[in-house]
CSV table of C-alpha atoms in Angstrom, one decimal:
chain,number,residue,atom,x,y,z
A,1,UNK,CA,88.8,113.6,5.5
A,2,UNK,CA,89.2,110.6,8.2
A,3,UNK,CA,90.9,111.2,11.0
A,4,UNK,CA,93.5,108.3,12.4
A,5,UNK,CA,91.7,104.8,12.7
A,6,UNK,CA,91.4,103.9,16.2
A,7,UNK,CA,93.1,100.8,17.7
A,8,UNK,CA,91.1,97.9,17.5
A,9,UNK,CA,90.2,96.1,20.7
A,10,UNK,CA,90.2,92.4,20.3
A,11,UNK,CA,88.9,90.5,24.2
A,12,UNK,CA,90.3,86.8,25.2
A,13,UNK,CA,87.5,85.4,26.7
A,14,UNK,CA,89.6,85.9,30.3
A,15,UNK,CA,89.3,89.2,29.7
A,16,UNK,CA,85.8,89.8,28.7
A,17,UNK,CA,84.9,87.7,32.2
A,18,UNK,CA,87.5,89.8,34.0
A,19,UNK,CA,85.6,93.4,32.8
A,20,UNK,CA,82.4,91.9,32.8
A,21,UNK,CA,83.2,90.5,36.6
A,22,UNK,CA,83.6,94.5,37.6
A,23,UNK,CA,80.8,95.9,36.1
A,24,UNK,CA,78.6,93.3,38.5
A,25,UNK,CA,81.3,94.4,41.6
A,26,UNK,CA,78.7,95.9,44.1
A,27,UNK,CA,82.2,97.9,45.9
A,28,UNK,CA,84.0,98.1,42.7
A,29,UNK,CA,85.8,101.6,42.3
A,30,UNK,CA,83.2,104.3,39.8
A,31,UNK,CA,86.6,104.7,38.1
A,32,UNK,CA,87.2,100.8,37.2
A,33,UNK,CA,83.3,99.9,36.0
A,34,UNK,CA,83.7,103.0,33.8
A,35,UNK,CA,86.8,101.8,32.4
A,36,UNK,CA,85.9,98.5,31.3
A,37,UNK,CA,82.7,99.8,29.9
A,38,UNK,CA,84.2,101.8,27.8
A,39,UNK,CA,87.0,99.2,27.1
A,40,UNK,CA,83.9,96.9,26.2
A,41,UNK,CA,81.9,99.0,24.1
A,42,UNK,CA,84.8,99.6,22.3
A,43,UNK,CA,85.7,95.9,21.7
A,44,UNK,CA,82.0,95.6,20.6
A,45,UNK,CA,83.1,97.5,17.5
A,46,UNK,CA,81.9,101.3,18.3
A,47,UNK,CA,84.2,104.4,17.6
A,48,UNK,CA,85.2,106.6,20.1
A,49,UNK,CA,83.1,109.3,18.9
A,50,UNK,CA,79.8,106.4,19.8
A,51,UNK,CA,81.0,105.2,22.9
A,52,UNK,CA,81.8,108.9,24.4
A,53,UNK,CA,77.6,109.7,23.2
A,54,UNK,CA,76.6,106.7,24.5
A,55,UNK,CA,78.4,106.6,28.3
A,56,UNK,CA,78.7,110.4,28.5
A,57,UNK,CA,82.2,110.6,28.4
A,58,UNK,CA,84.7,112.6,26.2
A,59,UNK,CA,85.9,111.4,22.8
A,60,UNK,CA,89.6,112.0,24.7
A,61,UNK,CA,88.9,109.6,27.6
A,62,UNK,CA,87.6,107.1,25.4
A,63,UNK,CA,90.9,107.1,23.2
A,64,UNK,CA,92.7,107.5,26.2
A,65,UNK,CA,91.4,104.2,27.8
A,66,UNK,CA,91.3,102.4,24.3
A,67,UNK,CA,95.3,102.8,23.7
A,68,UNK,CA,95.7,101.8,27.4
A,69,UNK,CA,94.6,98.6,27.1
A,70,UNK,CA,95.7,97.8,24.2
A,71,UNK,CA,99.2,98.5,25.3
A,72,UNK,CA,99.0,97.2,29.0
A,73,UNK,CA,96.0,95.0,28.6
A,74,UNK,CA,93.5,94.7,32.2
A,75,UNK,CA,97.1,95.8,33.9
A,76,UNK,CA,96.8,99.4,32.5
A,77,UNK,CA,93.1,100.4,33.7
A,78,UNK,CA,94.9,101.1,37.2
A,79,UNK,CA,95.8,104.6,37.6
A,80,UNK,CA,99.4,105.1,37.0
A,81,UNK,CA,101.9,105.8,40.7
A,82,UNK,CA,102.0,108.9,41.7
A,83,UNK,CA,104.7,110.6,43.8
A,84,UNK,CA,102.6,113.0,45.6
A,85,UNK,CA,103.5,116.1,48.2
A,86,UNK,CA,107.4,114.8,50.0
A,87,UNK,CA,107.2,113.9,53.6
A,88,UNK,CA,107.6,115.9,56.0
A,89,UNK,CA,108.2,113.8,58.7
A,90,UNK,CA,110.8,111.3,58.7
A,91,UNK,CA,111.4,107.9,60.1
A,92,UNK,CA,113.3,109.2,63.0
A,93,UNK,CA,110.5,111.2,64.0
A,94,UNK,CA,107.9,108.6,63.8
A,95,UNK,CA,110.2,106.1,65.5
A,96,UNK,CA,110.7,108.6,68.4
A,97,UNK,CA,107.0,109.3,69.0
A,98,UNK,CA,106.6,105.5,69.2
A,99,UNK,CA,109.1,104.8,71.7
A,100,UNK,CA,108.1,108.1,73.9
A,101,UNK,CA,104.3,106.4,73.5
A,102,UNK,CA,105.5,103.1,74.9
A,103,UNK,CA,108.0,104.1,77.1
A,104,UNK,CA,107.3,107.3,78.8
A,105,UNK,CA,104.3,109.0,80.7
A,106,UNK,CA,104.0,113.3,80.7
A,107,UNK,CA,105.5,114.8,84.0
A,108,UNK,CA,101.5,115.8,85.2
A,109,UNK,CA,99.8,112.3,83.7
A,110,UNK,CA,99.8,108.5,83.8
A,111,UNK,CA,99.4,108.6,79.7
A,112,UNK,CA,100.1,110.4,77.0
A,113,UNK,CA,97.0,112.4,75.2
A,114,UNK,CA,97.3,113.2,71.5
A,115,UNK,CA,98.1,117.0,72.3
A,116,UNK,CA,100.3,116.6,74.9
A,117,UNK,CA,102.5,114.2,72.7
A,118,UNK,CA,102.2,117.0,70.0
A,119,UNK,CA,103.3,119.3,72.1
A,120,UNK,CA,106.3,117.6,73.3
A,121,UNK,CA,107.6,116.4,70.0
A,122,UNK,CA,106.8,119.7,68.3
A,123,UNK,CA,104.7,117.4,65.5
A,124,UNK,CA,100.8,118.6,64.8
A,125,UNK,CA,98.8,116.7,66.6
A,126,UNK,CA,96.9,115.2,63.5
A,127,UNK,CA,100.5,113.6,62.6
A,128,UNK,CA,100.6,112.2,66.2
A,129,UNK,CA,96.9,110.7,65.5
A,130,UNK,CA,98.1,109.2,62.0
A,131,UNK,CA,100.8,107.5,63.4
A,132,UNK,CA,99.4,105.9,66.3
A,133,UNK,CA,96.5,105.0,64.3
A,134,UNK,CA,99.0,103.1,61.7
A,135,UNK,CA,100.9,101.3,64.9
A,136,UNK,CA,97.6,100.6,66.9
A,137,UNK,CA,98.7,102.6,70.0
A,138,UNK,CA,95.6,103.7,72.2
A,139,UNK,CA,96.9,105.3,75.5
A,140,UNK,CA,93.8,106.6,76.7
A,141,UNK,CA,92.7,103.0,76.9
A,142,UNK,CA,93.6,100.8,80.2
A,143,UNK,CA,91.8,96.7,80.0
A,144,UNK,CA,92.4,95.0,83.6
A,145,UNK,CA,93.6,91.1,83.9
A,146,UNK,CA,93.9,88.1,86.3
A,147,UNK,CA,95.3,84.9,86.5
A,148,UNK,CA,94.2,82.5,88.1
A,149,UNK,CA,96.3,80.7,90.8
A,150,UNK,CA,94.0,77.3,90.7
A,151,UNK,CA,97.4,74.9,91.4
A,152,UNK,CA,94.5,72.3,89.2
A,153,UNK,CA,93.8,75.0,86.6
A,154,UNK,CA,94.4,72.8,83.7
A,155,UNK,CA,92.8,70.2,84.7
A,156,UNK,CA,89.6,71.9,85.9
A,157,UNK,CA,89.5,74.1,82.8
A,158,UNK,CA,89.8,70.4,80.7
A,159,UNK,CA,87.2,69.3,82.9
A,160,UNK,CA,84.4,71.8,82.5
A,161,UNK,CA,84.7,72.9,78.8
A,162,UNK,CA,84.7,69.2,78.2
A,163,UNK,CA,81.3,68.7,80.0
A,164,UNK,CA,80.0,72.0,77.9
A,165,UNK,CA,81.4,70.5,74.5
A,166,UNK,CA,80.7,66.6,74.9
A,167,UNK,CA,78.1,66.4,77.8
A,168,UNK,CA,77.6,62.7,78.7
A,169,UNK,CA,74.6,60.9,77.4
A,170,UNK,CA,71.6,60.8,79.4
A,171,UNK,CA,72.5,63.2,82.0
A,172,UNK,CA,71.6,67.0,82.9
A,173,UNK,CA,74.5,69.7,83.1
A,174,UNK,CA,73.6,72.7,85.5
A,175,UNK,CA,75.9,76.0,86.0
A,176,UNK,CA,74.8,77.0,89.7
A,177,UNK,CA,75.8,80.1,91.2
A,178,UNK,CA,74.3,83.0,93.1
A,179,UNK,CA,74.2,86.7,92.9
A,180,UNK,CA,74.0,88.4,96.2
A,181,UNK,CA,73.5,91.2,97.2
A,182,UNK,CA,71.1,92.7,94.7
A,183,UNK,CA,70.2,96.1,95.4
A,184,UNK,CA,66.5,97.6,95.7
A,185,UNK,CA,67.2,100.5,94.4
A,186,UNK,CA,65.0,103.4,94.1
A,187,UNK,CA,65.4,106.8,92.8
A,188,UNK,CA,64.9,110.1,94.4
A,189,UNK,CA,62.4,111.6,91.9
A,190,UNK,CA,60.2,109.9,89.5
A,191,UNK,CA,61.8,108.8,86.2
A,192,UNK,CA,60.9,111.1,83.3
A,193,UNK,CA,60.0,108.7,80.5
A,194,UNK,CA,61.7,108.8,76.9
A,195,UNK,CA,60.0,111.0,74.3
A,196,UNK,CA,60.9,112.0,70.6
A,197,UNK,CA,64.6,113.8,70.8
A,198,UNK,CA,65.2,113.1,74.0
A,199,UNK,CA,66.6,110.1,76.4
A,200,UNK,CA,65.1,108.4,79.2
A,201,UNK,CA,66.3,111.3,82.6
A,202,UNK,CA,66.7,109.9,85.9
A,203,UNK,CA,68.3,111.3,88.7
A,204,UNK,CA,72.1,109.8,89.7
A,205,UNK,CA,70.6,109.4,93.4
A,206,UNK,CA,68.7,106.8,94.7
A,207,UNK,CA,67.3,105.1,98.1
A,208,UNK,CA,68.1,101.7,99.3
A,209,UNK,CA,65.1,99.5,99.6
A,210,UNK,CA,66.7,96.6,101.2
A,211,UNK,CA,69.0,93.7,99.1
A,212,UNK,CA,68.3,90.0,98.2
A,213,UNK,CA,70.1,87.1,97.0
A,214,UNK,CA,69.7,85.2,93.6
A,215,UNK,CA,70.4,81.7,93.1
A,216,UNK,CA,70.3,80.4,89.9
A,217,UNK,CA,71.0,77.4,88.0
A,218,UNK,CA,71.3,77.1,83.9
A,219,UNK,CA,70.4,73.7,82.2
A,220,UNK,CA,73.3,74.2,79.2
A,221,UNK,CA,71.3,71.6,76.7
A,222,UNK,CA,68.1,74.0,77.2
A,223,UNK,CA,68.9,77.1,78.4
A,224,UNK,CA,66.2,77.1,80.8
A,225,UNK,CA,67.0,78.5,84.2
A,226,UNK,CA,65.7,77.3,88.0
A,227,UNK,CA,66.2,80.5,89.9
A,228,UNK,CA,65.1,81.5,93.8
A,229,UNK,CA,65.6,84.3,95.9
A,230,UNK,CA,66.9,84.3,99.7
A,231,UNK,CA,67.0,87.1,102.0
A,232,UNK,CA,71.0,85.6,102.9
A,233,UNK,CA,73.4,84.2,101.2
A,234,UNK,CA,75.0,81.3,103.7
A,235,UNK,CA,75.4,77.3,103.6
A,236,UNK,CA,71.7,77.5,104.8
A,237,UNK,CA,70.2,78.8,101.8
A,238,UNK,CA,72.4,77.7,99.4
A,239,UNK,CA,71.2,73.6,100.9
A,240,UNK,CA,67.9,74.6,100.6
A,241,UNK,CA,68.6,75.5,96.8
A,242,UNK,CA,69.8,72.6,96.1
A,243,UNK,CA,66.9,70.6,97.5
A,244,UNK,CA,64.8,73.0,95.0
A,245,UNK,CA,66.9,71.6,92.1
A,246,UNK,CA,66.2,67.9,93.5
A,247,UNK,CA,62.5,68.1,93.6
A,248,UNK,CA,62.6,69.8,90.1
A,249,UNK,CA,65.0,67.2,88.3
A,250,UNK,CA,63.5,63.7,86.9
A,251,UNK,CA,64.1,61.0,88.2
A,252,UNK,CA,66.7,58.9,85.9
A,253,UNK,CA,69.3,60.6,84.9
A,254,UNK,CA,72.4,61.8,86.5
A,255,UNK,CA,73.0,65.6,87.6
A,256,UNK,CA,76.1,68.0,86.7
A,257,UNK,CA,76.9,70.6,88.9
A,258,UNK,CA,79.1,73.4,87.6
A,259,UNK,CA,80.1,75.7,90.3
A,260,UNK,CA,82.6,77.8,92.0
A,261,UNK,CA,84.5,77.5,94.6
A,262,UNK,CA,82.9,80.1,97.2
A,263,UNK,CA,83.0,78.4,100.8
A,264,UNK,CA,79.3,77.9,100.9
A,265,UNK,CA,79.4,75.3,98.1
A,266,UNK,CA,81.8,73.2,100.2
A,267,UNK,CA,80.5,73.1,103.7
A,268,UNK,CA,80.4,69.7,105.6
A,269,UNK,CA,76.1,69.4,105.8
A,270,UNK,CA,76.6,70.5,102.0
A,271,UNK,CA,78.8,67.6,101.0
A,272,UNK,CA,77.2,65.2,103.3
A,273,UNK,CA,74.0,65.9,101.5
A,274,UNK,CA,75.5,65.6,98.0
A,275,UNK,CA,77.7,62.4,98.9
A,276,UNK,CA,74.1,60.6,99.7
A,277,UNK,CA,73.4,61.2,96.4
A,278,UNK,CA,75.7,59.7,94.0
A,279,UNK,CA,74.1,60.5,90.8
A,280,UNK,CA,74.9,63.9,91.7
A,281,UNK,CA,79.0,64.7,90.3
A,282,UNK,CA,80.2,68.7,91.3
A,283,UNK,CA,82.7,70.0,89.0
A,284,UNK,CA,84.7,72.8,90.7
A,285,UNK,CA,85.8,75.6,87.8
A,286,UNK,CA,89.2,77.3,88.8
A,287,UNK,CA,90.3,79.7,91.5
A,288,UNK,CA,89.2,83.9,90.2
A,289,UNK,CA,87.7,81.7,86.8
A,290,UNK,CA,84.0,82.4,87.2
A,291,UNK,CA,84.5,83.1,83.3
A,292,UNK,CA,83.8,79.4,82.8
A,293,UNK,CA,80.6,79.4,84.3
A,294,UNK,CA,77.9,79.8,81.7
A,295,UNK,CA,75.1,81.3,84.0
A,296,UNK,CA,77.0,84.0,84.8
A,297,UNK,CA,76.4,85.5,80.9
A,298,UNK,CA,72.6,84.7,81.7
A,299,UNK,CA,73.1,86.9,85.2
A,300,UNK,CA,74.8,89.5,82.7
A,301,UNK,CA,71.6,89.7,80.7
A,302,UNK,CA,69.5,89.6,84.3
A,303,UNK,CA,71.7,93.1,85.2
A,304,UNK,CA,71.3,94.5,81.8
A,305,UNK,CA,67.5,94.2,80.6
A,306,UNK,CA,65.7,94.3,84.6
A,307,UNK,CA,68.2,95.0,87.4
A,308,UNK,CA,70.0,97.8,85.7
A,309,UNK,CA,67.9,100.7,85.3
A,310,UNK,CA,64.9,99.0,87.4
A,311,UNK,CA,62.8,101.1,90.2
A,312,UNK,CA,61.9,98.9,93.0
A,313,UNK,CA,60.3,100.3,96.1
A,314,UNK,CA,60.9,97.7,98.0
A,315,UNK,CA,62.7,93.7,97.9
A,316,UNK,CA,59.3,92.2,97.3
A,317,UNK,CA,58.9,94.3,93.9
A,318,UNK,CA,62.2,93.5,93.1
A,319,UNK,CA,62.0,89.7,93.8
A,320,UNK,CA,58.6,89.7,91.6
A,321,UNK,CA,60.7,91.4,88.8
A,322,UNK,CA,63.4,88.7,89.3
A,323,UNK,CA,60.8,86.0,89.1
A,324,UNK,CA,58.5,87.2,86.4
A,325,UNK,CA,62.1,88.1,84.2
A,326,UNK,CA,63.2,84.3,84.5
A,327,UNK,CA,59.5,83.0,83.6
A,328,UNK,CA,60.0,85.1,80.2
A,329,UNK,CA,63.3,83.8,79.9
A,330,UNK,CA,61.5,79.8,80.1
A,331,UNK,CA,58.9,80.7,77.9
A,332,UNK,CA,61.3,80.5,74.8
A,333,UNK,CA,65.1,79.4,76.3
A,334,UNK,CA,67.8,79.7,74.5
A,335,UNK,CA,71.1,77.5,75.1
A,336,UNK,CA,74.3,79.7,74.5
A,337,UNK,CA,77.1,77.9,72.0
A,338,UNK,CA,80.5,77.5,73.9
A,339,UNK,CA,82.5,77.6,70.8
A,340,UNK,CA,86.6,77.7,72.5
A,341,UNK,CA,87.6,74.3,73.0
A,342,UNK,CA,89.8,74.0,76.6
A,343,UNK,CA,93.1,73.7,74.3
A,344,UNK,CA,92.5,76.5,72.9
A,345,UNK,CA,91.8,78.8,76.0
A,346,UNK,CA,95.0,77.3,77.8
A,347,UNK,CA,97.1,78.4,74.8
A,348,UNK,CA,95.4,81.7,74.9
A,349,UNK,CA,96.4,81.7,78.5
A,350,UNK,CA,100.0,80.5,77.9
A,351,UNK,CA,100.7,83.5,74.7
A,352,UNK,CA,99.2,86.1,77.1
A,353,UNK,CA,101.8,84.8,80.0
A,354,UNK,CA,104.4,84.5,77.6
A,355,UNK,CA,103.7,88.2,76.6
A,356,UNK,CA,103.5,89.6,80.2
A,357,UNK,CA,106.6,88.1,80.8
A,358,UNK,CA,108.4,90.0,77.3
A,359,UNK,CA,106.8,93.1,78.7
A,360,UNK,CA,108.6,92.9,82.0
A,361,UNK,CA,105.2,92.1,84.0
């Protein structure tokens, strides 16, 4: 004797592409590819009893999935709401750990800690880390901020992103500044080198070997950097840099200057000696805004891959390093991509001022 006919699944050609689409899904649910395989086997004209030999499934789940989509169509190969365990905490609660989060410290810390909110609202402390997880609250994190005062802010900010974003034709943008005081540093035993399993060990005392200063200027259509060390950092040496620049730029076009405002850039022999060049042009970037200085990303990288976690015996090994790192750097320069336009930084500085001022800063 037969048993009762199965449903017969008949596909619009939406539908085949819509179950055919989820079987190529790389991060489609197991659950959903199996369900319109079988839905599709089925609509190919195989009984249950084929499709559940074929895809290794029961002869129940087959059915099961067969009278669902014929009923619901796609809609009903999504698993069905379910209720789940009742909550145990309520809105109250959650509301109350939020505002004792943002508006309260612990009587013996400046933050709250997971525990210690636990503990004082009687919740378990996983519940505390769900819900500050779901409202993006991080107290043990602190991020530090300043404004600058520049009474020309806008207008300096205008100035040098337009020079990075539109530089004038024929002409050669530099971003000069220095980095002083650069330690010698030393440690107090020999560094043990990194082997399989374990880290690089070095001790967390060193010996000072003397300091030295870099100056440095970054060519922002090349990426290629002119940099010299000084035992100081005054007027004096920061002149002689710039005669180093002159010798090394061609003759022809005019020069950009992209600097800060430190009081050696602006000394009287310094501006005499730019003013009897006119196809020199300074552009000043704001007051506490060395941000807008592109070499200071390529002093970032100096710090990070030699300075850092360099041994140097003495300023002359260190200067060598300095020299030989920026000869690697020329050998293949890179240009970095200043992507914010300056209307977009001054309305990212005009939301964050707007915010301070909600918060009661």
């Amino acid at each position: 004797m037969r048993g009762r006919a199965a449903v017969v699944i008949d596909l619009s050609g939406e539908e085949r592409a819509f179950l055919e689409a989820q079987l190529r899904r790389h991060k489609a649910a197991r659950s959903l590819s199996d369900r319109c395989r079988i839905v599709l086997r089925c609509a190919a004209g195989l009984s249950n009893k084929d499709v559940a030999a074929e895809l290794g499934h029961s002869e129940h789940t087959v059915g099961k999935w067969r009278r669902r989509f014929a009923e619901h169509r796609i809609e009903g190969l999504s698993d069905e709401y379910r209720e789940g365990r009742p909550r145990t905490v309520s809105d109250e609660q959650v509301a109350d750990v939020i505002k004792r989060t943002l508006e309260t410290t612990p009587k013996d810390a400046t933050h709250w800690s997971i525990r210690s909110m636990a503990a004082e609202t009687g919740l378990s402390h996983t519940t505390i880390r769900r819900i500050w997880n779901a409202f993006g609250l991080q107290p043990h994190r602190s991020e530090t901020f300043k404004l600058s005062t520049d009474p020309l802010f806008v207008d300096k900010v205008q100035d040098v992103v337009g020079l990075y974003m539109s530089p004038p034709n024929r002409a050669i943008v530099l971003c000069v500044d220095e980095k002083s005081q650069i330690q010698a540093l030393d440690r107090e035993q020999p560094v043990l080198p990194m082997a399989p399993g374990v880290a690089e060990r070095r001790t967390h005392t060193y010996i000072r070997n003397g300091t030295t200063s870099l100056f440095a200027a970054l060519d922002i259509a090349t990426g290629a950097v002119i940099g010299k060390c000084y035992k100081r950092h005054r007027a004096t040496e920061f002149l002689n840099f710039l005669k180093e620049l002159d010798r090394r730029m061609p003759e022809g076009p005019d020069v950009h200057l992209v600097m800060d405002n430190y009081a050696t850039h602006k000394t009287p022999k310094v501006k005499a000696w730019l003013a009897r060049r006119p196809h020199w042009h300074v552009h000043f970037t704001p007051t506490s805004a060395s941000w807008l200085n592109q070499v200071e990303r390529w002093f970032a990288e100096l710090t990070r891959k030699q300075i850092q976690r360099g041994v140097h015996r003495s300023v002359a090994e260190l200067e060598a390093d300095i020299a030989t790192f920026i000869d690697a750097h020329n050998e293949a320069p890179k240009p970095y991509r200043w992507v914010k336009s300056a209307d977009e930084i001054l309305a990212s500085v005009k939301r964050f001022c707007q915010k301070s001022q909600c918060q009661g800063l």
